[in-house]
Backbone as a ProteinNet text record, in pm:
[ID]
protein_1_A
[PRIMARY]
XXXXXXXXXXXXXXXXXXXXXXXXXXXXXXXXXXXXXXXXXXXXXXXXXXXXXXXXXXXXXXXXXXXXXXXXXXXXXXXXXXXXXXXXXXXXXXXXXXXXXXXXXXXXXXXXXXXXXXXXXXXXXXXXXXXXXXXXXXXXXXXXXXXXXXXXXXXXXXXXXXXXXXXXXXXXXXXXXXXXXXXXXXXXXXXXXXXXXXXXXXXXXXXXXXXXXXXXXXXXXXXXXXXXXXXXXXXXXXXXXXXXXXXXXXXXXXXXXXXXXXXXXXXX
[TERTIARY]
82.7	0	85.3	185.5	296.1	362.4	379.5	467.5	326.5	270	113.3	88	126.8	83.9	184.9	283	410.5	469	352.9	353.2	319.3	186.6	168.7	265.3	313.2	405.7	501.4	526.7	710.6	656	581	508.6	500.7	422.1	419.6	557.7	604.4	774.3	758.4	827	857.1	764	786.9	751.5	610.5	526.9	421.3	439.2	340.1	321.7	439.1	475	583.2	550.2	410.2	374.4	358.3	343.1	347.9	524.7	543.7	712.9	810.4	738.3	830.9	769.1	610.9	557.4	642.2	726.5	753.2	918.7	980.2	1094.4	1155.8	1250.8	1313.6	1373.7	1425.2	1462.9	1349.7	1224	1122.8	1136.2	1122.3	1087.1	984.7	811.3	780.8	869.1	943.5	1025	1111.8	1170.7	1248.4	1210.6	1066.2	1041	952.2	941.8	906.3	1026	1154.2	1247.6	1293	1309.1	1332.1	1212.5	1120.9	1013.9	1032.9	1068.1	1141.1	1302.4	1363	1476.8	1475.4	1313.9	1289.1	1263.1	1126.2	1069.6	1241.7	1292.3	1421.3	1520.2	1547.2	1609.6	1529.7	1393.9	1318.8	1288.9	1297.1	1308.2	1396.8	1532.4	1684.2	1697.8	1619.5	1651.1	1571.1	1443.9	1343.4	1429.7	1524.5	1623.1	1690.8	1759.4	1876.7	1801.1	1929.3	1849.4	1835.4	1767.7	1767.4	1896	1947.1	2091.2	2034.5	2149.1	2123.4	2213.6	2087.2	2048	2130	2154.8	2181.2	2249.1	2244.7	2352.3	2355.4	2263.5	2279	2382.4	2376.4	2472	2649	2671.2	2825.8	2810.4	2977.4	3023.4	2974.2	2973.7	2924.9	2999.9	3140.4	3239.9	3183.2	3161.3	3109	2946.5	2875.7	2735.8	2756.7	2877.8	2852.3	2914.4	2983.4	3070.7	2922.4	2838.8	2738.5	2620.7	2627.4	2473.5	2533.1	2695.8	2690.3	2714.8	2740.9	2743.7	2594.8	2484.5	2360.1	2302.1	2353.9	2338.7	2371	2531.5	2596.5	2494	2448.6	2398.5	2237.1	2186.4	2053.7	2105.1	2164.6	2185	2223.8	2296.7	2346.3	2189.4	2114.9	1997.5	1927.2	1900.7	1780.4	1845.6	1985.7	2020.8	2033.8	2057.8	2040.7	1864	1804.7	1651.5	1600.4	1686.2	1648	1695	1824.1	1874.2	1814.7	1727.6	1708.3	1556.9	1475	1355.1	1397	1439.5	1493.7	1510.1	1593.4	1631	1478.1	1398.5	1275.4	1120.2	1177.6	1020.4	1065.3	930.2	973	1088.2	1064.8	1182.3	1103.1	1169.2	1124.4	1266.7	1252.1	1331.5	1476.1	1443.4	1528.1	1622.7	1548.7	1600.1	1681.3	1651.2	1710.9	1841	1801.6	1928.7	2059.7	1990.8	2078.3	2089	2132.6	2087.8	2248.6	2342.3	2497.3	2502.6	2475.4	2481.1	2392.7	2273.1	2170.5	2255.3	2262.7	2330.1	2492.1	2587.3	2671.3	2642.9	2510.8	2503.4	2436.4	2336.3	2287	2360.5	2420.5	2432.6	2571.5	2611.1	2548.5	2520.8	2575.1	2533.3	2396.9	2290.5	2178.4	2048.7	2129.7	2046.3	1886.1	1832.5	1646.5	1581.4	1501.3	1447.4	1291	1258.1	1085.4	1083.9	1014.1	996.6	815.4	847.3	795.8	628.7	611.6	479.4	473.3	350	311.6	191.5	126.4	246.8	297.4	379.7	435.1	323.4	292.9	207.3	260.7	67.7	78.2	118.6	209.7	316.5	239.1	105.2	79.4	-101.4	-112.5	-300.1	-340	-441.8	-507.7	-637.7	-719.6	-793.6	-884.3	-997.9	-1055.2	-1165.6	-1140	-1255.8	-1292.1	-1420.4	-1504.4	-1587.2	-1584.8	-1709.3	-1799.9	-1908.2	-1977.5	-2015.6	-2081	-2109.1	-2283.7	-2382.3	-2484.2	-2609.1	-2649.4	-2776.9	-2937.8	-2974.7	-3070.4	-3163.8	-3280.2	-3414.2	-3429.2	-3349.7	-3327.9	-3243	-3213.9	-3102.4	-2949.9	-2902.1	-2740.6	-2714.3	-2593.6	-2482.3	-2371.3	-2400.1	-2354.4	-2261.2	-2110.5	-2019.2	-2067.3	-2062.4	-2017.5	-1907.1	-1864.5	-1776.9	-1703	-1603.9	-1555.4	-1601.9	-1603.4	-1667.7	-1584.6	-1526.4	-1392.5	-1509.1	-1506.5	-1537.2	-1498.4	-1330.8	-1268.7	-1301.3	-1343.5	-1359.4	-1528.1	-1608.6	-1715.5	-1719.2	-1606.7	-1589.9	-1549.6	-1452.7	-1401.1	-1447.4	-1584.2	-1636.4	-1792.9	-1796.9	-1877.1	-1847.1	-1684.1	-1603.6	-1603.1	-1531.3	-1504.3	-1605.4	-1585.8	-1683.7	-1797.2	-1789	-1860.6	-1772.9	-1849.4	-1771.8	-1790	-1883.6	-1888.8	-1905.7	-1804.6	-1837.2	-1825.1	-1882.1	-1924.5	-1799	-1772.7	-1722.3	-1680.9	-1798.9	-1787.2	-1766.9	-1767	-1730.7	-1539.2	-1498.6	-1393	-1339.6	-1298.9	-1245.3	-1289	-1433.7	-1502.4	-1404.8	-1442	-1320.8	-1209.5	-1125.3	-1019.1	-963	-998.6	-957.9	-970.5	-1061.1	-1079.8	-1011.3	-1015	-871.4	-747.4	-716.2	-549	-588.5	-667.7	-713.6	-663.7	-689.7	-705.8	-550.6	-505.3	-332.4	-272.5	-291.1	-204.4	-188.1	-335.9	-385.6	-338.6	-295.1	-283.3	-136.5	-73.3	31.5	26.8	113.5	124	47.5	9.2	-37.4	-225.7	-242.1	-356.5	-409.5	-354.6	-375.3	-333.9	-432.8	-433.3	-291.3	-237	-105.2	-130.1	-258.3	-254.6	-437.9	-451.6	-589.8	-733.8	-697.1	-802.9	-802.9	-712.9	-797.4	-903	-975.2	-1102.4	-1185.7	-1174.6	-1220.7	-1225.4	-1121	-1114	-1124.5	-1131.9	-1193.3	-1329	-1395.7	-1566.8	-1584.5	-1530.3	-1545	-1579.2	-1455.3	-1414.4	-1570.1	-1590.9	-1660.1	-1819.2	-1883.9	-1958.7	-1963.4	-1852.7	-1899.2	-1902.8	-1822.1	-1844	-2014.4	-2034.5	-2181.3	-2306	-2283.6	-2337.5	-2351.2	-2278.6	-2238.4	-2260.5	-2276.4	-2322.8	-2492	-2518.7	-2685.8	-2720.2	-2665.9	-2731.4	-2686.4	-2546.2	-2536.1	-2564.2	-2508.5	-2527.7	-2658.1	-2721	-2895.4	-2848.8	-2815.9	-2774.9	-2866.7	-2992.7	-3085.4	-3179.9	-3162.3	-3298.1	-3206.6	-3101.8	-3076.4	-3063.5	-3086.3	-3067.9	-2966	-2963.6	-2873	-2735.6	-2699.5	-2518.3	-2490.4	-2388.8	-2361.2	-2236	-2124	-1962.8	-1947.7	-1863	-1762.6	-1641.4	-1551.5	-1435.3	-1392.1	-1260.3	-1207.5	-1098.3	-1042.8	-865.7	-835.7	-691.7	-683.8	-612.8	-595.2	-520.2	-433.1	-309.3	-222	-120.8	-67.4	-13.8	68	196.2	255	215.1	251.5	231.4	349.5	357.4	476	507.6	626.6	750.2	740	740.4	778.4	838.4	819.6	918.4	1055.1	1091.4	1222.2	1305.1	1251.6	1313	1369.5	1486.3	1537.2	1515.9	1403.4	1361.9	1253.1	1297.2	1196.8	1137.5	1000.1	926.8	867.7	787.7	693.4	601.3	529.2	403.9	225.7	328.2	217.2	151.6	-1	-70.6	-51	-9.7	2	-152.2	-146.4	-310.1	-288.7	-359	-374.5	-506.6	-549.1	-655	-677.5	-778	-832.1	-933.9	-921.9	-967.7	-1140.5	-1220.8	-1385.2	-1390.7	-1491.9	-1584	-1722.4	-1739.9	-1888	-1957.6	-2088.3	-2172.3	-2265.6	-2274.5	-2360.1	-2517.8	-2659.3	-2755.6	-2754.5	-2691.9	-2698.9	-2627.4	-2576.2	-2476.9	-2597.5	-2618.8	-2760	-2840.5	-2900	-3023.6	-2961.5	-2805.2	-2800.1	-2811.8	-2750.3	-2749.5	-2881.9	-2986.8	-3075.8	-3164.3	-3124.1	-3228.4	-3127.1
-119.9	0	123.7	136	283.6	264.7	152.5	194.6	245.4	202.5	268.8	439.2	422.1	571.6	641.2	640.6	720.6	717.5	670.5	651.4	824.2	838.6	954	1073.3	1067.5	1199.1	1204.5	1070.2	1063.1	1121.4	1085.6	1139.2	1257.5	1324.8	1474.7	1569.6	1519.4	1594.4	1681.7	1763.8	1866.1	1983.1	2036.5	2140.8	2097.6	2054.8	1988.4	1872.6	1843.4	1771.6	1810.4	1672.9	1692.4	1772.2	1779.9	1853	1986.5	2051.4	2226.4	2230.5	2155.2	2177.3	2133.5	2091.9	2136.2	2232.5	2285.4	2400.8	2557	2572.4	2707	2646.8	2557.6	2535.9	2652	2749.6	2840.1	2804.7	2677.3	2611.7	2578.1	2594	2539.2	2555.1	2542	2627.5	2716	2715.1	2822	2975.4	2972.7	3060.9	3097.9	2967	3051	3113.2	3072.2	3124.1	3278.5	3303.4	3440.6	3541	3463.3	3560.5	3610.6	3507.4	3525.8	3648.8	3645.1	3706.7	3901.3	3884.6	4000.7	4071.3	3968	3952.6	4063.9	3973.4	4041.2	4189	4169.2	4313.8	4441.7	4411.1	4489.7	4507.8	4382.1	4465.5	4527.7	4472.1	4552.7	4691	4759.7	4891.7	4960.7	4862	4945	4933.7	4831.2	4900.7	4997.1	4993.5	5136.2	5280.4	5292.4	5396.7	5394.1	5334	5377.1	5468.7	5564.8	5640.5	5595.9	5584.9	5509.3	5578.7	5463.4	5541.3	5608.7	5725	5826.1	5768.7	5825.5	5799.2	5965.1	5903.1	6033	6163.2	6297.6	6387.1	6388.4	6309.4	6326.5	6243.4	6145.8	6044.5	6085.6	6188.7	6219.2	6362.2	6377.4	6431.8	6619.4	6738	6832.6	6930	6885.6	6932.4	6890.9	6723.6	6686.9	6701.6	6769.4	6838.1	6930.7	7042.3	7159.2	7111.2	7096.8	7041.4	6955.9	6879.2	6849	6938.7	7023	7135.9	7219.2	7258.9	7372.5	7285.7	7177.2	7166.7	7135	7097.8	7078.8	7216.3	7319.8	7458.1	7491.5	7473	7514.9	7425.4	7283.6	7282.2	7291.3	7346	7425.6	7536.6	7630.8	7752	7727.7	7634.9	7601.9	7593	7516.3	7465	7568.3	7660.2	7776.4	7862	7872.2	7958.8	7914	7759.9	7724.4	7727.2	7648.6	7699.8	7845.7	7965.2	8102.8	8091.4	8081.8	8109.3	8036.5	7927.6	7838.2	7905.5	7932.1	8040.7	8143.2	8235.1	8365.2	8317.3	8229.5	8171.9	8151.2	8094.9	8065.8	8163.9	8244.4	8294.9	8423.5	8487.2	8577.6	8699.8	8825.8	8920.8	9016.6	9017.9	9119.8	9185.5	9303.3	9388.5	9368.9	9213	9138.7	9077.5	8982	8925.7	8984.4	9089.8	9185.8	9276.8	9290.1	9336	9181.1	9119.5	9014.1	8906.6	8940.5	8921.5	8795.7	8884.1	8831.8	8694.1	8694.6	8630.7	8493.3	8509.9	8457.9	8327.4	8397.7	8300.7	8265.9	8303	8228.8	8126.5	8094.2	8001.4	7876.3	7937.1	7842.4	7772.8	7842.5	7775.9	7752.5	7653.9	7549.4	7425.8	7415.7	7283.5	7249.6	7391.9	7388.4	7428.3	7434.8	7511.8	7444.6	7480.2	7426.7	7474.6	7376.5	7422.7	7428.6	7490.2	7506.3	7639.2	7693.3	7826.4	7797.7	7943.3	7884.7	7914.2	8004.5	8046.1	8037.9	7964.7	8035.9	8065.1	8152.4	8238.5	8328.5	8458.2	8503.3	8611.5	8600	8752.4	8856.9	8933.6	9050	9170.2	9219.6	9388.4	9483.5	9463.6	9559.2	9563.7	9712.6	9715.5	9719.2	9633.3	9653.7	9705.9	9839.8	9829.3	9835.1	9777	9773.1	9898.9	9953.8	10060.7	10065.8	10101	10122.1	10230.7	10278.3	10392.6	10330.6	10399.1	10319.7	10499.4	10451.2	10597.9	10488.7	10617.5	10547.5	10654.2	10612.8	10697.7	10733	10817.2	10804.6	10833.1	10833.9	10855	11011.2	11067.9	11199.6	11178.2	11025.2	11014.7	11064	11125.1	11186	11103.4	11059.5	10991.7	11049.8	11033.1	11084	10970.8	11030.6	10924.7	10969.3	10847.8	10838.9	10866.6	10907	10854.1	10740.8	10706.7	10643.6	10602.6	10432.4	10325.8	10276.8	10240.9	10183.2	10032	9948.4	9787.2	9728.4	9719.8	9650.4	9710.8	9872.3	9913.2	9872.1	9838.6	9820.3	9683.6	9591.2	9422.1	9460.9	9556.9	9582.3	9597.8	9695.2	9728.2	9667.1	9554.2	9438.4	9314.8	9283.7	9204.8	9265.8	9404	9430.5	9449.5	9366.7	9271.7	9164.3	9144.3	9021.7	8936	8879.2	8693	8602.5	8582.3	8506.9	8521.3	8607	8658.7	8547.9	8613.8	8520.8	8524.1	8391.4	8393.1	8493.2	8518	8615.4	8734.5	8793.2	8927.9	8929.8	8828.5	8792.9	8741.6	8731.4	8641.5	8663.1	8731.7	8673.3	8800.7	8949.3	9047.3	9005.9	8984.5	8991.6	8860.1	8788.3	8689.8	8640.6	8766.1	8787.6	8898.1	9021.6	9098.4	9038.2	8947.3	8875.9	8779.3	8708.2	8628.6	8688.3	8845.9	8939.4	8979.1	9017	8991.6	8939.1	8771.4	8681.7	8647.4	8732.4	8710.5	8808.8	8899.3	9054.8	9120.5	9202	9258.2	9389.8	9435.7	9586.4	9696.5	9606.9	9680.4	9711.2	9596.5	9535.4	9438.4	9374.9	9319	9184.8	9083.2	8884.4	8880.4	8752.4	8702.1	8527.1	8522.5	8328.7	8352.1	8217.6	8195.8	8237.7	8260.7	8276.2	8456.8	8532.1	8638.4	8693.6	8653.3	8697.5	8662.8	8530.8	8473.1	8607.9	8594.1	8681.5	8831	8904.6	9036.1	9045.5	8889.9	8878.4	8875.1	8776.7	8788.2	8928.4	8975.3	9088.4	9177.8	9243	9299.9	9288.8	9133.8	9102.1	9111.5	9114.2	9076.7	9285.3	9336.8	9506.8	9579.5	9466.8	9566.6	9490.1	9369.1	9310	9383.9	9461.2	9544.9	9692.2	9708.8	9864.3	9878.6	9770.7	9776.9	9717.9	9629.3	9592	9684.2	9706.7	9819.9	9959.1	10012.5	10151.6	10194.9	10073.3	10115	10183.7	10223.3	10244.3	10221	10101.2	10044.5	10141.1	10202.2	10320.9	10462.2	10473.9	10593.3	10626.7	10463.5	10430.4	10283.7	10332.6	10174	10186.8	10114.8	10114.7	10087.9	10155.9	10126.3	10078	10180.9	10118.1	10111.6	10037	10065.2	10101.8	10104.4	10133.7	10113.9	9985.7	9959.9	10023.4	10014.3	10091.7	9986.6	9996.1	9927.9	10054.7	10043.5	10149	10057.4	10091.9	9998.1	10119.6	10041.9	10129.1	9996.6	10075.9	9980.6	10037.3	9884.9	9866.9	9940.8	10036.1	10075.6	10020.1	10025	9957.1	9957	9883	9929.6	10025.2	10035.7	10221.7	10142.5	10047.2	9989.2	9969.1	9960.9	9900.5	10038.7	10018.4	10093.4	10089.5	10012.3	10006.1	10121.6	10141.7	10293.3	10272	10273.5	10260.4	10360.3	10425.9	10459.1	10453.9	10559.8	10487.8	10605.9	10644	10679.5	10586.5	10623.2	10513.9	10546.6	10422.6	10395.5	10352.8	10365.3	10335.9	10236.3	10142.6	10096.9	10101.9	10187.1	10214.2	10104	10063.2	10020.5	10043.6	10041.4	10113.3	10041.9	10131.5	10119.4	10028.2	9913.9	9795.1	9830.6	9760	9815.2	9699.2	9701.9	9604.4	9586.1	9463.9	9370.3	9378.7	9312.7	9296.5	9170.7	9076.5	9015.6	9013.9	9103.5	9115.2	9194.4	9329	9413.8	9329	9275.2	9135.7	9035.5	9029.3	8900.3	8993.3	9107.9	9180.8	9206.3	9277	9301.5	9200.6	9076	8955.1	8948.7
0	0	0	61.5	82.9	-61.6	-155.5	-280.9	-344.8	-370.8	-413.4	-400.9	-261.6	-242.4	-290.9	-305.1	-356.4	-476.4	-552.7	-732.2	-775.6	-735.7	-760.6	-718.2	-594.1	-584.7	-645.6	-731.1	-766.3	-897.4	-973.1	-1092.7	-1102.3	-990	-1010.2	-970.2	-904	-837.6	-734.4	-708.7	-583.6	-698.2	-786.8	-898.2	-934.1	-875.1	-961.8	-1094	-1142.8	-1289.2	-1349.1	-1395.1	-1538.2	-1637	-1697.5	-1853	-1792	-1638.8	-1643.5	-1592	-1546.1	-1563.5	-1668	-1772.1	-1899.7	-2036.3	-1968.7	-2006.1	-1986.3	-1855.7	-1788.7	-1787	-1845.3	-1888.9	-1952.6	-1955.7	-2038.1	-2139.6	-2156.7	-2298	-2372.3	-2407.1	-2447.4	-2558.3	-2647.9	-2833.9	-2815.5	-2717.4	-2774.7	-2676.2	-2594.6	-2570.4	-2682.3	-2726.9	-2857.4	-2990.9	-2975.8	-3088.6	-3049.6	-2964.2	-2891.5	-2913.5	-2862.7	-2882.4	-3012.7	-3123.2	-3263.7	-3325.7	-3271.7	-3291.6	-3296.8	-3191.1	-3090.9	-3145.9	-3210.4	-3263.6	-3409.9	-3480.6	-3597.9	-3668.9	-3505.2	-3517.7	-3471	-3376.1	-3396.1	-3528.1	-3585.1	-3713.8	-3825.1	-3806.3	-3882.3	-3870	-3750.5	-3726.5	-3747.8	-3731.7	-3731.6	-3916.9	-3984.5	-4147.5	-4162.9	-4063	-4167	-4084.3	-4006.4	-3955.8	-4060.8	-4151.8	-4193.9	-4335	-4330.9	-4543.6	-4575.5	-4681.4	-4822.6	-4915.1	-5007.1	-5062.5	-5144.3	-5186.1	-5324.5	-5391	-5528.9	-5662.6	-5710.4	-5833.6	-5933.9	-5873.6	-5927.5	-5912.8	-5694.4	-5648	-5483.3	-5427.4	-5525.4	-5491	-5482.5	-5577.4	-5601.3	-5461.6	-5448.1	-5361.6	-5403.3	-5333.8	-5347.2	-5464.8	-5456.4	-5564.1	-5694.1	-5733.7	-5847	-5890	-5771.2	-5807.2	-5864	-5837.1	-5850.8	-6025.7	-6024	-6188.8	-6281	-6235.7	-6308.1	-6364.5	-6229.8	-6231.3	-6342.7	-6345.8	-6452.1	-6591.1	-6625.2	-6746.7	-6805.7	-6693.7	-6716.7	-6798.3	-6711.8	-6749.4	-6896.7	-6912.3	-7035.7	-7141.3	-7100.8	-7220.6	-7283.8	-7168.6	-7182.6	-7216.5	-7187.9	-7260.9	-7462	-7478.5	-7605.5	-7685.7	-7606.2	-7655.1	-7643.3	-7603.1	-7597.5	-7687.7	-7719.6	-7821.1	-7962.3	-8004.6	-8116.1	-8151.4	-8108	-8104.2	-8156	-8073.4	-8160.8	-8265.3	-8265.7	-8416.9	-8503	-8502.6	-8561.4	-8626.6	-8539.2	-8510.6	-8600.7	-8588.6	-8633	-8798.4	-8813.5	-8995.6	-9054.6	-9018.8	-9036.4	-9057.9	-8932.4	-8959.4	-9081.7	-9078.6	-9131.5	-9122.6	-9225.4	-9218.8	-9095.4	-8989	-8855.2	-8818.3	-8737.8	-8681.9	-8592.2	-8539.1	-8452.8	-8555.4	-8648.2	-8753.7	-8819.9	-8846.2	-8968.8	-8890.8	-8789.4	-8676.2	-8656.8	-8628.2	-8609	-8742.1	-8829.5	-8962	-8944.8	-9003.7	-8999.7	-8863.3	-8754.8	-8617.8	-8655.9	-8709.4	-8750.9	-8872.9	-8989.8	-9061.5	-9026.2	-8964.4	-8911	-8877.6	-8755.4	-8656.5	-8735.3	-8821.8	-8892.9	-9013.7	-9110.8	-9237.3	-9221.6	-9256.5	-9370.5	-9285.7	-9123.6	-9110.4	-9074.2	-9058.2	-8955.5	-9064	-9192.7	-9279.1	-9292.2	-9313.9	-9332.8	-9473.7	-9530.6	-9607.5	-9640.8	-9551.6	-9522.5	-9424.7	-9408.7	-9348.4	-9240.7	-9148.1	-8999.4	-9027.9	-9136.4	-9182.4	-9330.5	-9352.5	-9514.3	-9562.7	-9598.4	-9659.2	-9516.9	-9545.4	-9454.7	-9407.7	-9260.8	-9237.1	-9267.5	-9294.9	-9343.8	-9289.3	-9331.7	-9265	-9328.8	-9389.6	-9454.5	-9426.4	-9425.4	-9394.8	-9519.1	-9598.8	-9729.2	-9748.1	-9763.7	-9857.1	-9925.9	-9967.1	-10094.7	-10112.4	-10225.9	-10224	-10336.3	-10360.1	-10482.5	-10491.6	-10629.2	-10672.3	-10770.1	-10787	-10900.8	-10991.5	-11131.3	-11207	-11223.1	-11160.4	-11154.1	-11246.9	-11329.3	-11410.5	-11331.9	-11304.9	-11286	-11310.3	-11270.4	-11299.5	-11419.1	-11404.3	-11512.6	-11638	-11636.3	-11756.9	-11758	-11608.9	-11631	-11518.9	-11605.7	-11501.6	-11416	-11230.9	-11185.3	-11094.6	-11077.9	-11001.4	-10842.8	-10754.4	-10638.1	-10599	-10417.5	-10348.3	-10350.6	-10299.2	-10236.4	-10147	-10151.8	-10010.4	-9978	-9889.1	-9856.7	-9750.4	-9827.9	-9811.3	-9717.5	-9698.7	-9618.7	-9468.1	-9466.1	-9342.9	-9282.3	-9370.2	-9365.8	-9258.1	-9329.5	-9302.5	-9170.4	-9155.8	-9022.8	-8878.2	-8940.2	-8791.7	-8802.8	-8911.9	-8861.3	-8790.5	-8779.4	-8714.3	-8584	-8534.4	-8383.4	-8350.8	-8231.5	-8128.9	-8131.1	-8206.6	-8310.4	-8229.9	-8153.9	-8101.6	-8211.6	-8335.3	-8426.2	-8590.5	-8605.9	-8715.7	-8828.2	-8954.7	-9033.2	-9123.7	-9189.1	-9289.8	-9427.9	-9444.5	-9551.6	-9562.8	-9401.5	-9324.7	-9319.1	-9298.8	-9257.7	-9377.1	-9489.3	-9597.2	-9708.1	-9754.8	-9869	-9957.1	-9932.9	-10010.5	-9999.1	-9892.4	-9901.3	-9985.3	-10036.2	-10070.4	-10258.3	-10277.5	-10399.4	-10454.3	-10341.3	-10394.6	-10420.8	-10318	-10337.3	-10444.1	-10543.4	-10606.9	-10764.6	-10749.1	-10822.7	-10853	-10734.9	-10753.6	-10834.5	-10807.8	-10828.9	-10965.5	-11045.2	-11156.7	-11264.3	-11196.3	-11340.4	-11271.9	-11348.9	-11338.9	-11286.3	-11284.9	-11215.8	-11326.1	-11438.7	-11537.9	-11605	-11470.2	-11437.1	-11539.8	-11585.2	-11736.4	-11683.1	-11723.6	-11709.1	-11699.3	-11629.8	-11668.5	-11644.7	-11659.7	-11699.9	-11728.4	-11713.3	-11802.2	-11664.3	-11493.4	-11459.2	-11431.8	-11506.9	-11488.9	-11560.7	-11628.9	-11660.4	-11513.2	-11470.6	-11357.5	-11304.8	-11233.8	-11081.7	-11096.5	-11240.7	-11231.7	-11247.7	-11260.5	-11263.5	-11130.3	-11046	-10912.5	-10889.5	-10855.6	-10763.2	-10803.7	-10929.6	-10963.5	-10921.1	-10938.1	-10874.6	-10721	-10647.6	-10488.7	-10458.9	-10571.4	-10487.4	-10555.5	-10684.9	-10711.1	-10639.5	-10587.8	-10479.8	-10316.2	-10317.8	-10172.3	-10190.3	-10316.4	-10336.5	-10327.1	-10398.4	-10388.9	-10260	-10180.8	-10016.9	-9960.2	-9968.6	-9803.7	-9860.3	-9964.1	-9983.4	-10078.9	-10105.1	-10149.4	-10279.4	-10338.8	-10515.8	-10613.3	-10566.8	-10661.4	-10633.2	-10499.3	-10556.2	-10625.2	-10612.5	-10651.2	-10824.6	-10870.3	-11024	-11060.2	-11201.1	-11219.6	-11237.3	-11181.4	-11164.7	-11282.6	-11384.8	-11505.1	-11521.7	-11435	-11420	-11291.8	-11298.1	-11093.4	-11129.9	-11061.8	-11075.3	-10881.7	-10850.7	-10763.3	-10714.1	-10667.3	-10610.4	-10472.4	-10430.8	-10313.9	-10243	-10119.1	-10012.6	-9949.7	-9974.5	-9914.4	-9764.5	-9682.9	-9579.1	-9499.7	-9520.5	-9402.8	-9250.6	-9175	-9035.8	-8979	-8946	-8853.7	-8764.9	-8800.6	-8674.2	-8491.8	-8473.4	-8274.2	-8254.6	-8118.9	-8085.7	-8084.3	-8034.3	-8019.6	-8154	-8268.9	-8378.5	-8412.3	-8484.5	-8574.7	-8694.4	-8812.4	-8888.4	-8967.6	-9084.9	-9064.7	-9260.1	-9229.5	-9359	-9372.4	-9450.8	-9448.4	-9443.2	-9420.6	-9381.3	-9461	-9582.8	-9656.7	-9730.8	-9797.1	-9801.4	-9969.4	-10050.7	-10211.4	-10252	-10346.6	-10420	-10520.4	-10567	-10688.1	-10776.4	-10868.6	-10938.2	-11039.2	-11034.8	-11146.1	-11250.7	-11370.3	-11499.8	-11449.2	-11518.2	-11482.8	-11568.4	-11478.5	-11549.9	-11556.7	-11684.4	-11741.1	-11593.9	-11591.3	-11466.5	-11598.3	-11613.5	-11655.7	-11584.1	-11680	-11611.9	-11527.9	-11530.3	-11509.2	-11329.2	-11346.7	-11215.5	-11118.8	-11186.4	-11089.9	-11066	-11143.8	-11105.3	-10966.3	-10990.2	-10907.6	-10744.8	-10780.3	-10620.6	-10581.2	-10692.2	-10651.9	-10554.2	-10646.7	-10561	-10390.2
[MASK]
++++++++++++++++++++++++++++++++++++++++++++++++++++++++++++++++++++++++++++++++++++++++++++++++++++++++++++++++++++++++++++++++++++++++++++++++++++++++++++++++++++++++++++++++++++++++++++++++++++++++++++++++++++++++++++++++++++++++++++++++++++++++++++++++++++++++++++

């Protein structure tokens, strides 16, 4: 009966039970794996402490920044100045251009040379224009000339402030005068096969504009017109040293008979 009874105490020990005294063991694994744990989260903090390394011009020493930043410089400056000159060869003839004329083609030709230009055609340096008279008969049988209508000014101050002006306010003269140009000589006389064209035009769109805007169909029948242009250069900036004039040249043109067929078309 006494070895009996002393089964159980030898089993459990002085410390209690064997399985809670090799539970609270300090060699255990899950102790070691607590500490590894603990182990981790520490170097994981001590890498998110350190910098992150530099990259690119941060990375080199302050001597070789300063030696990078200026050649970065020198060669943005190279580049913003070939770009003008390059600009300047191209656009049109302006005040800058024409000042820096010599500087201009040094830089460019022959290795930079181009052969296309920055506008075409080139804007206009010049105010154009169009005016007409008509010689109109009337109701008494004597033919009496008009004034001067100046057209283009008409187009003009139906455009300012017009947010939508129309097409034909904006383009429809002017485009038949330069049509008219391209077509006749300084002598006003055809120089290929569409100027008959374009002195029918022209003629039609001013006896079209004499009878709507300036009413002519009651004052009698338009028999001739006769056109002119007013030409005027744009004066220069105060800065330029460029100096034009700036009186206004005329170009007259000899009187066209007006067709019925033309009064009819305005009239309608």
């Amino acid at each position: 009966m006494d070895a009996y009874d002393e089964e159980p105490e030898a089993l459990s020990g002085p410390e209690g039970p064997a399985g809670a005294r090799r539970a609270g063991n300090p060699g255990t694994p899950d102790e070691d794996s607590g500490s590894e744990h603990t182990e981790s989260e520490e170097t994981g903090r001590d890498r998110a402490a350190e910098p992150a390394p530099r990259a690119g011009l941060a990375a080199l020493s302050p001597r070789y920044r300063l030696v990078a930043g200026g050649a970065l410089a020198v060669v943005a400056a190279v580049a913003a100045v070939h770009l003008g000159m390059v600009f300047l060869s191209l656009a049109p003839a302006n005040p800058v251009s024409k000042q820096h004329a010599k500087a201009v083609e040094g830089w460019v030709y022959p290795e930079f040379e181009q052969n296309w230009k920055l506008f075409a055609p080139n804007p206009l340096q010049q105010n154009v224009a169009v005016q007409v008279r008509a010689q109109v008969r009337g109701g008494d049988g004597e033919p009496r000339t008009t004034g001067w209508t100046d057209l283009s000014a008409e187009d003009g101050a139906a455009i300012d402030g017009n947010l939508l002006p129309s097409h034909t306010q904006q383009n429809e003269l002017r485009r038949a005068w330069d049509f008219y140009g391209t077509t006749h000589g300084t002598d006003n006389r055809p120089v290929g096969v569409r100027g008959a064209l374009a002195e029918q035009y022209v003629r039609r769109i001013v006896v079209l504009r004499l009878l709507r805007d300036e009413g002519l169909d009651r004052a009698g029948t338009i028999e001739r017109v006769q056109v002119r242009s007013r030409t005027v250069n744009v004066p220069p900036p105060g800065w330029s040293r460029e100096k034009v004039s700036t009186s206004p040249a005329y170009r007259v043109l000899p009187w066209w008979t007006v067709t019925g067929d033309e009064t009819e078309a305005g009239a309608r």
